[in-house]
PDB file of C-alpha atoms and ligand atoms in Angstrom:
ATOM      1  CA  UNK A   1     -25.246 -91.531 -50.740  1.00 62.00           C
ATOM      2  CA  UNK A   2     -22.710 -89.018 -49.855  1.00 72.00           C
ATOM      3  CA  UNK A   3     -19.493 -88.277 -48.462  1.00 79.00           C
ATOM      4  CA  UNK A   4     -17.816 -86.374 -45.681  1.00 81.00           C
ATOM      5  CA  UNK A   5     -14.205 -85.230 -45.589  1.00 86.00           C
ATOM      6  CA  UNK A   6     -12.833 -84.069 -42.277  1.00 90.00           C
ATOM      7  CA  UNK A   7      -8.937 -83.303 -41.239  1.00 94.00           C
ATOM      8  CA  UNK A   8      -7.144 -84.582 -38.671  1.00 94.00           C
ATOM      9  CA  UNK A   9      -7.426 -84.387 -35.061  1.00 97.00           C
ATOM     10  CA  UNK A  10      -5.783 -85.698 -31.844  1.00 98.00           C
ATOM     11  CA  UNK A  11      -4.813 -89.293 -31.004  1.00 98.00           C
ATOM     12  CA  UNK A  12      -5.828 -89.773 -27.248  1.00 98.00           C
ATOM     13  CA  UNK A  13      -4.531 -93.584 -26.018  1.00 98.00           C
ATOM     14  CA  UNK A  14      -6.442 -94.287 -23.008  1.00 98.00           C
ATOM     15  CA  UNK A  15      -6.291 -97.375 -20.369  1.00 98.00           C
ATOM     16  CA  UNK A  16     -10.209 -97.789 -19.501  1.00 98.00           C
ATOM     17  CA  UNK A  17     -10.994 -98.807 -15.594  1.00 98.00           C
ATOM     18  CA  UNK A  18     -11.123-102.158 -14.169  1.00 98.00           C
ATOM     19  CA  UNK A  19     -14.891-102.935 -13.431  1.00 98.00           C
ATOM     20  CA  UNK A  20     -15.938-100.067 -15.742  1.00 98.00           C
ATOM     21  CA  UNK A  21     -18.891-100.162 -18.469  1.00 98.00           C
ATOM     22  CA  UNK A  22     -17.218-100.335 -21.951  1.00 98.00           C
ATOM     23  CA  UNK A  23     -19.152 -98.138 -23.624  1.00 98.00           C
ATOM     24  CA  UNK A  24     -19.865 -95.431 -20.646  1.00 98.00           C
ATOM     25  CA  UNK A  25     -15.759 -95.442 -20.064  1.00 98.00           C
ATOM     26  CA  UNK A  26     -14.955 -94.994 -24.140  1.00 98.00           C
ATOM     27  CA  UNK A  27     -17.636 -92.233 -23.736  1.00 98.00           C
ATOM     28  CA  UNK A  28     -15.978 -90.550 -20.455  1.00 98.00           C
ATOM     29  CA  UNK A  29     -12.602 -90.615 -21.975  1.00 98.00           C
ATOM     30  CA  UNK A  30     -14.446 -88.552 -25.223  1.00 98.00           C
ATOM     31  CA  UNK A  31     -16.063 -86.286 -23.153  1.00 97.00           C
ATOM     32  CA  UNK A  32     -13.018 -85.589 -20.955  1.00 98.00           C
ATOM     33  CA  UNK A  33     -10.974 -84.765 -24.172  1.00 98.00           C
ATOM     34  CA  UNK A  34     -13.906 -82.836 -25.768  1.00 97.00           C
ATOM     35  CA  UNK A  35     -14.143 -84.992 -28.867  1.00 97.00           C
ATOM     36  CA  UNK A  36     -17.370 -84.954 -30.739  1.00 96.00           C
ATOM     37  CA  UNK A  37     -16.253 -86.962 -33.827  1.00 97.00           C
ATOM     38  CA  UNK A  38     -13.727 -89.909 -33.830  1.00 98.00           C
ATOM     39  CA  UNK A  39     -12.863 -93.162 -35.136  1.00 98.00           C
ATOM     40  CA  UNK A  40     -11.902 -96.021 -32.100  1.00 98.00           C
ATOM     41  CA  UNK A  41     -10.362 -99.075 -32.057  1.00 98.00           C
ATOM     42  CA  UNK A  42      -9.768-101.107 -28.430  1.00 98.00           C
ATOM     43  CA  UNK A  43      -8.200-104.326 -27.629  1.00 98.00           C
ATOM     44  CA  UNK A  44      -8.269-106.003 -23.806  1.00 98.00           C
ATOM     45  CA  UNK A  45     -10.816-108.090 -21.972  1.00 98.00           C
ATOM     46  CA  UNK A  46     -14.186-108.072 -20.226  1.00 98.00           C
ATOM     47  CA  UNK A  47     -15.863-109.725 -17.394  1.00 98.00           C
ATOM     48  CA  UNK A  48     -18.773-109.964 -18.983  1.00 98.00           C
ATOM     49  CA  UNK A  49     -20.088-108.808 -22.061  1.00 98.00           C
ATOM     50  CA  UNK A  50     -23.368-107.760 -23.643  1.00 98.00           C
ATOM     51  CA  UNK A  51     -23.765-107.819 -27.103  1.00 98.00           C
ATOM     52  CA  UNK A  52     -26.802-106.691 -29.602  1.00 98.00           C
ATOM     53  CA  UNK A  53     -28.199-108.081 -32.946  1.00 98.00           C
ATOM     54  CA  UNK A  54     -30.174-105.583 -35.040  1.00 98.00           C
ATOM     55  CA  UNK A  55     -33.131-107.606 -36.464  1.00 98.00           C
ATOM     56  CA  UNK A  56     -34.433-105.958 -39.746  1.00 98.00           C
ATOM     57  CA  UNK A  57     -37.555-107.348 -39.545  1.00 97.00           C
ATOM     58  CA  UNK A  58     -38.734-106.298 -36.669  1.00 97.00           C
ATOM     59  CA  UNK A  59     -36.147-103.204 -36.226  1.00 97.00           C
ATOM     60  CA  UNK A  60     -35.257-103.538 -33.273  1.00 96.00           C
ATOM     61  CA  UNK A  61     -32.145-104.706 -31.368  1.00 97.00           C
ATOM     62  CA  UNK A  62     -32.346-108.184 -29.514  1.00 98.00           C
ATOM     63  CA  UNK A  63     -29.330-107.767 -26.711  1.00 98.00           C
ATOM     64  CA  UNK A  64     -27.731-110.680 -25.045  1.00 98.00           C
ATOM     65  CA  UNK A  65     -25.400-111.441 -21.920  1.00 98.00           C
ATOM     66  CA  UNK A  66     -22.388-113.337 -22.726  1.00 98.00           C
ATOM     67  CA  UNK A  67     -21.878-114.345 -18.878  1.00 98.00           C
ATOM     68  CA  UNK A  68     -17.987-115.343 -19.193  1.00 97.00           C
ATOM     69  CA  UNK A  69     -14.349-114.252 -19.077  1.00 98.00           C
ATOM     70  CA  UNK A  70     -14.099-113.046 -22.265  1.00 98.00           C
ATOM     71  CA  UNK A  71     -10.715-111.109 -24.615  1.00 98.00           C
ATOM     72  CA  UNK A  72     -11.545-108.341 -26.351  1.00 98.00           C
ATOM     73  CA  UNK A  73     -10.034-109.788 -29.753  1.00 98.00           C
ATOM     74  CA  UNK A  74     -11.079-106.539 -31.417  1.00 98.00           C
ATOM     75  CA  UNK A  75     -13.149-103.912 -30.836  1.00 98.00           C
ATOM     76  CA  UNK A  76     -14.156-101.196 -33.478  1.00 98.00           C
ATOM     77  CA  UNK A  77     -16.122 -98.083 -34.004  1.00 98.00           C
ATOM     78  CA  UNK A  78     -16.784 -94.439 -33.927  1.00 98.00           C
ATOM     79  CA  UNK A  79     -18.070 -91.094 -32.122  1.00 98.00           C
ATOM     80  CA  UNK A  80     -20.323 -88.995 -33.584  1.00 97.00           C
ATOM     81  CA  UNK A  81     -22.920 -86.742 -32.424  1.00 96.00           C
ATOM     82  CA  UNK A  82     -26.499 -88.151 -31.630  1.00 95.00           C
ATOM     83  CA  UNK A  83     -29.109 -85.610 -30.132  1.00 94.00           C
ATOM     84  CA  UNK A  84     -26.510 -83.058 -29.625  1.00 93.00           C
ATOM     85  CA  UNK A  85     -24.150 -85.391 -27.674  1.00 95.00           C
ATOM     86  CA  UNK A  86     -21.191 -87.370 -28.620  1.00 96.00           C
ATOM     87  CA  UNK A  87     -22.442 -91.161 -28.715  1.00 97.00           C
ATOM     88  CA  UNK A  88     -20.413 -94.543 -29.622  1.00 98.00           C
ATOM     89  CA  UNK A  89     -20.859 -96.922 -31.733  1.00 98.00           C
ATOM     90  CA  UNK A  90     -19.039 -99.700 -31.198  1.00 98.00           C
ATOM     91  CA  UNK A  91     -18.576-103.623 -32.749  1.00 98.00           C
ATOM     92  CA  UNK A  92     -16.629-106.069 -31.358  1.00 98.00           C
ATOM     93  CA  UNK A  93     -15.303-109.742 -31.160  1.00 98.00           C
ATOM     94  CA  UNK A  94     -14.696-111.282 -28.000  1.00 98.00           C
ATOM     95  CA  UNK A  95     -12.919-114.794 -27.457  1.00 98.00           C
ATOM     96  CA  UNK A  96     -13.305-117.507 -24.790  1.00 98.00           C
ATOM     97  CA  UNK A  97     -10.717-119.362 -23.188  1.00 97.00           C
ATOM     98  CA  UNK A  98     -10.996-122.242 -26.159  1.00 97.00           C
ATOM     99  CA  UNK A  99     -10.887-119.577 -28.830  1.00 97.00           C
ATOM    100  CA  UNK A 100     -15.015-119.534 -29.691  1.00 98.00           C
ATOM    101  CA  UNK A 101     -15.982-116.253 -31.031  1.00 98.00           C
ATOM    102  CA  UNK A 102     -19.296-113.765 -30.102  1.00 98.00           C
ATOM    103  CA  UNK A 103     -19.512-111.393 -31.851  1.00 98.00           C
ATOM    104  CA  UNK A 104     -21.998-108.005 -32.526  1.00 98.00           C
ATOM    105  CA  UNK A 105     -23.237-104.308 -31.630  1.00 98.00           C
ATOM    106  CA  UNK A 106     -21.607-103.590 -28.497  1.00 98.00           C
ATOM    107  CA  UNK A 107     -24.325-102.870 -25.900  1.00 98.00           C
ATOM    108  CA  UNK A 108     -24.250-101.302 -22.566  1.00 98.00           C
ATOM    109  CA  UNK A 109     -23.488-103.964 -19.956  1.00 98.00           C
ATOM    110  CA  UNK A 110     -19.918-104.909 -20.907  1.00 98.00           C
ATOM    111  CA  UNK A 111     -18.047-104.918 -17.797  1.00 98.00           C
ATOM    112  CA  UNK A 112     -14.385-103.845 -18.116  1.00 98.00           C
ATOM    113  CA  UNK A 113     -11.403-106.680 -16.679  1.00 98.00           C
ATOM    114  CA  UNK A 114      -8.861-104.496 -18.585  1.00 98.00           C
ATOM    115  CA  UNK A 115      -8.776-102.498 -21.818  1.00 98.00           C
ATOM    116  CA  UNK A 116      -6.431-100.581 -24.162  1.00 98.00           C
ATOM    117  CA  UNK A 117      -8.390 -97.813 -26.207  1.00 98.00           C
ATOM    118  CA  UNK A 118      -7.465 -95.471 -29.054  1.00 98.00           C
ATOM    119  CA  UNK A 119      -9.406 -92.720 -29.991  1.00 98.00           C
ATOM    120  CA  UNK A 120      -8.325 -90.703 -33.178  1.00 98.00           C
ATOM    121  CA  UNK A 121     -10.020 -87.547 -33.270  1.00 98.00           C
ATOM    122  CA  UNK A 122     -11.583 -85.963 -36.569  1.00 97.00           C
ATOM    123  CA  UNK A 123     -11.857 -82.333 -37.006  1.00 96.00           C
ATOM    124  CA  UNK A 124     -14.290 -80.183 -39.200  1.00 89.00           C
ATOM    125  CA  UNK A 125     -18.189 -80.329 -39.814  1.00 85.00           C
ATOM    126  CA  UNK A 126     -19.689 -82.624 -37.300  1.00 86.00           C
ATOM    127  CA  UNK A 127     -21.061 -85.980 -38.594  1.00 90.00           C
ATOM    128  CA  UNK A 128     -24.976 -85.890 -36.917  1.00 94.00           C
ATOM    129  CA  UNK A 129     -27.160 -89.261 -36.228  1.00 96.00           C
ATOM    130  CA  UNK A 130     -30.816 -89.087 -37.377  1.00 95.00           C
ATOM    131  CA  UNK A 131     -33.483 -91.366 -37.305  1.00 96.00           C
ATOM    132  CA  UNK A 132     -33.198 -92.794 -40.943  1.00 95.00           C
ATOM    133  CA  UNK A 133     -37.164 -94.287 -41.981  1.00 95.00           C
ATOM    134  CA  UNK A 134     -35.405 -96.901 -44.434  1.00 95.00           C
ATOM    135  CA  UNK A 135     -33.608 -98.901 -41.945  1.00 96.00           C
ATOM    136  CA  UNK A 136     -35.173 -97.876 -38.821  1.00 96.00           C
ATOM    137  CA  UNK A 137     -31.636 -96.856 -37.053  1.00 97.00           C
ATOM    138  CA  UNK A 138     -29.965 -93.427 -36.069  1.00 95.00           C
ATOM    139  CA  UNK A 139     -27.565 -92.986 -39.299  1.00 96.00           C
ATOM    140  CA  UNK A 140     -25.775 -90.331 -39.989  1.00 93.00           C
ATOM    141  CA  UNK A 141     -27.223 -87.186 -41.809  1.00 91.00           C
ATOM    142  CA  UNK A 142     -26.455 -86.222 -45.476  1.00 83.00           C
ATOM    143  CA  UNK A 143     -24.371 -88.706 -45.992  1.00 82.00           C
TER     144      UNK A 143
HETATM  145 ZN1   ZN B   1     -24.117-101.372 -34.443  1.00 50.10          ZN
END
């Protein structure tokens, strides 16, 4: 295991749109802004969401619909480069109306009611996603 040090970039606040995909509209507002490595952090609500469970067995993600009104209680992750582009990676917690939890890998599908994002850029050597044998998943390179 290894490390990676990296100085500081921008901080880009963004408010994502209304019907939007989560992870295509954190991905738009990196591309806009140029930013290839970054860590994020969002708060708001979804729609809908859609949420993914790696299993280690089998490596492979299971994905699931959450089909309900849901807060964004808190939404974490990062930007780094994957097959030369900038790609997310994003966790979250969302809450129902009676305060149950789902939880997971943030998949494409998460449709946007309203959301608050922060991107804070790192600058330096870019971080790069391979295909790692061990675990089966695109992890970062070197480190
Ligand atoms: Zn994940």
């Amino acid at each position: 295991m290894g490390n990676f040090e990296v100085g500081e970039g921008r901080r880009v606040f963004a408010r994502l749109p209304h019907g939007g995909d989560l992870i295509d509209e954190i991905l738009a507002v990196a591309n806009e802004n140029r930013i290839e490595l970054a860590q994020l952090w969002a708060i708001g609500a979804v729609q809908k969401a859609r949420l993914a469970y790696y299993d280690q067995v089998r490596r492979t993600y299971r994905e699931h619909d959450v089909n309900q009104r849901l807060e964004i209680a808190s939404l974490i992750g990062n930007i780094s480069l994957r097959e030369g582009k900038p790609a997310v990676h994003a966790h979250a917690v969302f809450a129902d109306q009676d305060g149950r939890t789902y939880g997971g890998h943030v998949a494409s599908g998460c449709v946007i009611f309203a959301c608050e994002l922060l991107l804070v850029e790192f600058l330096g050597d870019q971080l790069v996603r391979e295909y790692d044998e061990v675990t089966g998943l695109p992890l970062w390179k070197g480190l």
